Amino acid sequence: EVQLVESGGGLVQPGGSLRLYCAASGLSVSDYEMNWVRQAPGKGLEWVSYSNRDGGIILYADSVRGRFTISKDTAENSLYLQMNSLRADDTAVYFCARRFSRYMDVWGKGTTVTVSS
Amino acid sequence: DIQMTQSPSSVSASVGDRVTITCRASQDINSWLAWYQQKPGKAPNLLIYDASSLRSGVPLRFSGSGSGTDFSLTISSLQPEDFATYYCQQTNSFPHTFGQGTKLEI
């Protein structure tokens, strides 16, 4: 069964850092383009970041560029999102998703990040 | 960035009704559009891709149409499990923006 499981979320103070993890099973992250998408409480979906198969092409939303870093660990078969300089408006559920033929066809259940003092 | 505008923001309907949700892009996105369904506390689920292609396993009562800037999602006969929030997303160019969502309520 193809599965993505996020972890690493939690409560962090403004200006702090968190590293999110997305463990893959039933698929190899190195074989697919991958995305992070977030959803603030009661709000819609926001695309956050993209990595192509080998990590050679990486893209970010303007709202996180310069603060967030996406990466893959093929040995661990995982996707990561390093989040620095966190702000209150980064509070959201963060989903990792596989991108297949332009669309996100496999999603994790999400991990919750709360930025608050 | 390409802006995606869905309408309506919410709609009330009954089991058996036919419902159509529209999505307008701020510029031509060809047919690079997806529709997702999301239920409370769950991840989004891909329903339609390339504007009108039904993902395998998705019931035939769901259909999508459109190209260019104007798109729609139609549910031909609402079932109880269809009450959820629906999002369109363009994948023509990054950032791959979503519409604001349409909440389908009983």
PDB file of N, CA and C in Angstrom, chain A residues 39 42-45, chain B residues 3-10 21-24 35 38 85-89 97-103:
ATOM      1  N   GLN A  39      -2.574  24.050   5.302  1.00  0.00           N
ATOM      2  CA  GLN A  39      -3.936  24.532   5.467  1.00  0.00           C
ATOM      3  C   GLN A  39      -4.052  25.171   6.837  1.00  0.00           C
ATOM      4  N   GLY A  42      -9.309  26.516   9.529  1.00  0.00           N
ATOM      5  CA  GLY A  42     -10.525  27.052   8.926  1.00  0.00           C
ATOM      6  C   GLY A  42     -10.348  27.671   7.556  1.00  0.00           C
ATOM      7  N   LYS A  43      -9.168  27.507   6.969  1.00  0.00           N
ATOM      8  CA  LYS A  43      -8.878  28.137   5.674  1.00  0.00           C
ATOM      9  C   LYS A  43      -8.684  27.104   4.572  1.00  0.00           C
ATOM     10  N   GLY A  44      -8.375  27.591   3.385  1.00  0.00           N
ATOM     11  CA  GLY A  44      -8.182  26.724   2.240  1.00  0.00           C
ATOM     12  C   GLY A  44      -6.775  26.178   2.136  1.00  0.00           C
ATOM     13  N   LEU A  45      -6.517  25.509   1.029  1.00  0.00           N
ATOM     14  CA  LEU A  45      -5.235  24.866   0.795  1.00  0.00           C
ATOM     15  C   LEU A  45      -4.247  25.849   0.166  1.00  0.00           C
TER      16      LEU A  45
ATOM     17  N   GLN B   3      -4.542  33.455 -10.295  1.00  0.00           N
ATOM     18  CA  GLN B   3      -5.581  33.430  -9.270  1.00  0.00           C
ATOM     19  C   GLN B   3      -6.706  32.497  -9.705  1.00  0.00           C
ATOM     20  N   MET B   4      -7.173  31.682  -8.777  1.00  0.00           N
ATOM     21  CA  MET B   4      -8.272  30.755  -9.033  1.00  0.00           C
ATOM     22  C   MET B   4      -9.460  31.182  -8.180  1.00  0.00           C
ATOM     23  N   THR B   5     -10.598  31.403  -8.813  1.00  0.00           N
ATOM     24  CA  THR B   5     -11.785  31.878  -8.108  1.00  0.00           C
ATOM     25  C   THR B   5     -12.909  30.877  -8.273  1.00  0.00           C
ATOM     26  N   GLN B   6     -13.346  30.319  -7.164  1.00  0.00           N
ATOM     27  CA  GLN B   6     -14.431  29.351  -7.171  1.00  0.00           C
ATOM     28  C   GLN B   6     -15.743  30.027  -6.808  1.00  0.00           C
ATOM     29  N   SER B   7     -16.818  29.495  -7.348  1.00  0.00           N
ATOM     30  CA  SER B   7     -18.139  29.939  -6.929  1.00  0.00           C
ATOM     31  C   SER B   7     -19.117  28.778  -7.044  1.00  0.00           C
ATOM     32  N   PRO B   8     -20.077  28.724  -6.099  1.00  0.00           N
ATOM     33  CA  PRO B   8     -20.172  29.602  -4.945  1.00  0.00           C
ATOM     34  C   PRO B   8     -19.174  29.200  -3.864  1.00  0.00           C
ATOM     35  N   SER B   9     -19.094  29.984  -2.802  1.00  0.00           N
ATOM     36  CA  SER B   9     -18.240  29.623  -1.676  1.00  0.00           C
ATOM     37  C   SER B   9     -18.867  28.513  -0.852  1.00  0.00           C
ATOM     38  N   SER B  10     -20.197  28.492  -0.844  1.00  0.00           N
ATOM     39  CA  SER B  10     -20.918  27.411  -0.188  1.00  0.00           C
ATOM     40  C   SER B  10     -22.239  27.199  -0.905  1.00  0.00           C
ATOM     41  N   ILE B  21     -20.207  23.294  -9.507  1.00  0.00           N
ATOM     42  CA  ILE B  21     -19.285  24.259  -8.906  1.00  0.00           C
ATOM     43  C   ILE B  21     -18.391  24.781 -10.030  1.00  0.00           C
ATOM     44  N   THR B  22     -18.167  26.086 -10.031  1.00  0.00           N
ATOM     45  CA  THR B  22     -17.344  26.644 -11.093  1.00  0.00           C
ATOM     46  C   THR B  22     -16.019  27.176 -10.548  1.00  0.00           C
ATOM     47  N   CYS B  23     -15.047  27.240 -11.420  1.00  0.00           N
ATOM     48  CA  CYS B  23     -13.705  27.700 -11.082  1.00  0.00           C
ATOM     49  C   CYS B  23     -13.195  28.516 -12.265  1.00  0.00           C
ATOM     50  N   ARG B  24     -12.756  29.720 -11.990  1.00  0.00           N
ATOM     51  CA  ARG B  24     -12.248  30.597 -13.046  1.00  0.00           C
ATOM     52  C   ARG B  24     -10.793  30.954 -12.767  1.00  0.00           C
ATOM     53  N   TRP B  35      -9.536  18.826  -9.540  1.00  0.00           N
ATOM     54  CA  TRP B  35     -10.536  19.015  -8.491  1.00  0.00           C
ATOM     55  C   TRP B  35     -10.246  18.032  -7.362  1.00  0.00           C
ATOM     56  N   GLN B  38     -12.335  17.389   0.010  1.00  0.00           N
ATOM     57  CA  GLN B  38     -11.764  17.282   1.352  1.00  0.00           C
ATOM     58  C   GLN B  38     -12.880  17.236   2.384  1.00  0.00           C
ATOM     59  N   THR B  85     -15.891  19.726   1.237  1.00  0.00           N
ATOM     60  CA  THR B  85     -15.409  20.942   0.588  1.00  0.00           C
ATOM     61  C   THR B  85     -14.617  20.547  -0.654  1.00  0.00           C
ATOM     62  N   TYR B  86     -14.832  21.290  -1.716  1.00  0.00           N
ATOM     63  CA  TYR B  86     -14.194  21.000  -2.998  1.00  0.00           C
ATOM     64  C   TYR B  86     -13.275  22.147  -3.402  1.00  0.00           C
ATOM     65  N   TYR B  87     -12.095  21.774  -3.884  1.00  0.00           N
ATOM     66  CA  TYR B  87     -11.097  22.761  -4.311  1.00  0.00           C
ATOM     67  C   TYR B  87     -10.665  22.488  -5.742  1.00  0.00           C
ATOM     68  N   CYS B  88     -10.523  23.552  -6.520  1.00  0.00           N
ATOM     69  CA  CYS B  88      -9.839  23.417  -7.801  1.00  0.00           C
ATOM     70  C   CYS B  88      -8.389  23.848  -7.611  1.00  0.00           C
ATOM     71  N   GLN B  89      -7.518  23.363  -8.486  1.00  0.00           N
ATOM     72  CA  GLN B  89      -6.107  23.736  -8.449  1.00  0.00           C
ATOM     73  C   GLN B  89      -5.568  23.761  -9.865  1.00  0.00           C
ATOM     74  N   THR B  97      -1.648  27.256  -7.632  1.00  0.00           N
ATOM     75  CA  THR B  97      -2.648  27.860  -6.764  1.00  0.00           C
ATOM     76  C   THR B  97      -3.959  27.093  -6.730  1.00  0.00           C
ATOM     77  N   PHE B  98      -4.590  27.145  -5.556  1.00  0.00           N
ATOM     78  CA  PHE B  98      -5.893  26.540  -5.326  1.00  0.00           C
ATOM     79  C   PHE B  98      -6.961  27.620  -5.335  1.00  0.00           C
ATOM     80  N   GLY B  99      -8.175  27.218  -5.658  1.00  0.00           N
ATOM     81  CA  GLY B  99      -9.316  28.065  -5.396  1.00  0.00           C
ATOM     82  C   GLY B  99      -9.567  28.106  -3.895  1.00  0.00           C
ATOM     83  N   GLN B 100     -10.465  28.990  -3.477  1.00  0.00           N
ATOM     84  CA  GLN B 100     -10.700  29.180  -2.037  1.00  0.00           C
ATOM     85  C   GLN B 100     -11.573  28.102  -1.435  1.00  0.00           C
ATOM     86  N   GLY B 101     -12.139  27.238  -2.297  1.00  0.00           N
ATOM     87  CA  GLY B 101     -12.953  26.148  -1.789  1.00  0.00           C
ATOM     88  C   GLY B 101     -14.447  26.429  -1.881  1.00  0.00           C
ATOM     89  N   THR B 102     -15.199  25.364  -2.071  1.00  0.00           N
ATOM     90  CA  THR B 102     -16.666  25.412  -2.060  1.00  0.00           C
ATOM     91  C   THR B 102     -17.157  24.362  -1.093  1.00  0.00           C
ATOM     92  N   LYS B 103     -17.864  24.818  -0.066  1.00  0.00           N
ATOM     93  CA  LYS B 103     -18.387  23.892   0.935  1.00  0.00           C
ATOM     94  C   LYS B 103     -19.778  23.454   0.523  1.00  0.00           C
TER      95      LYS B 103
END
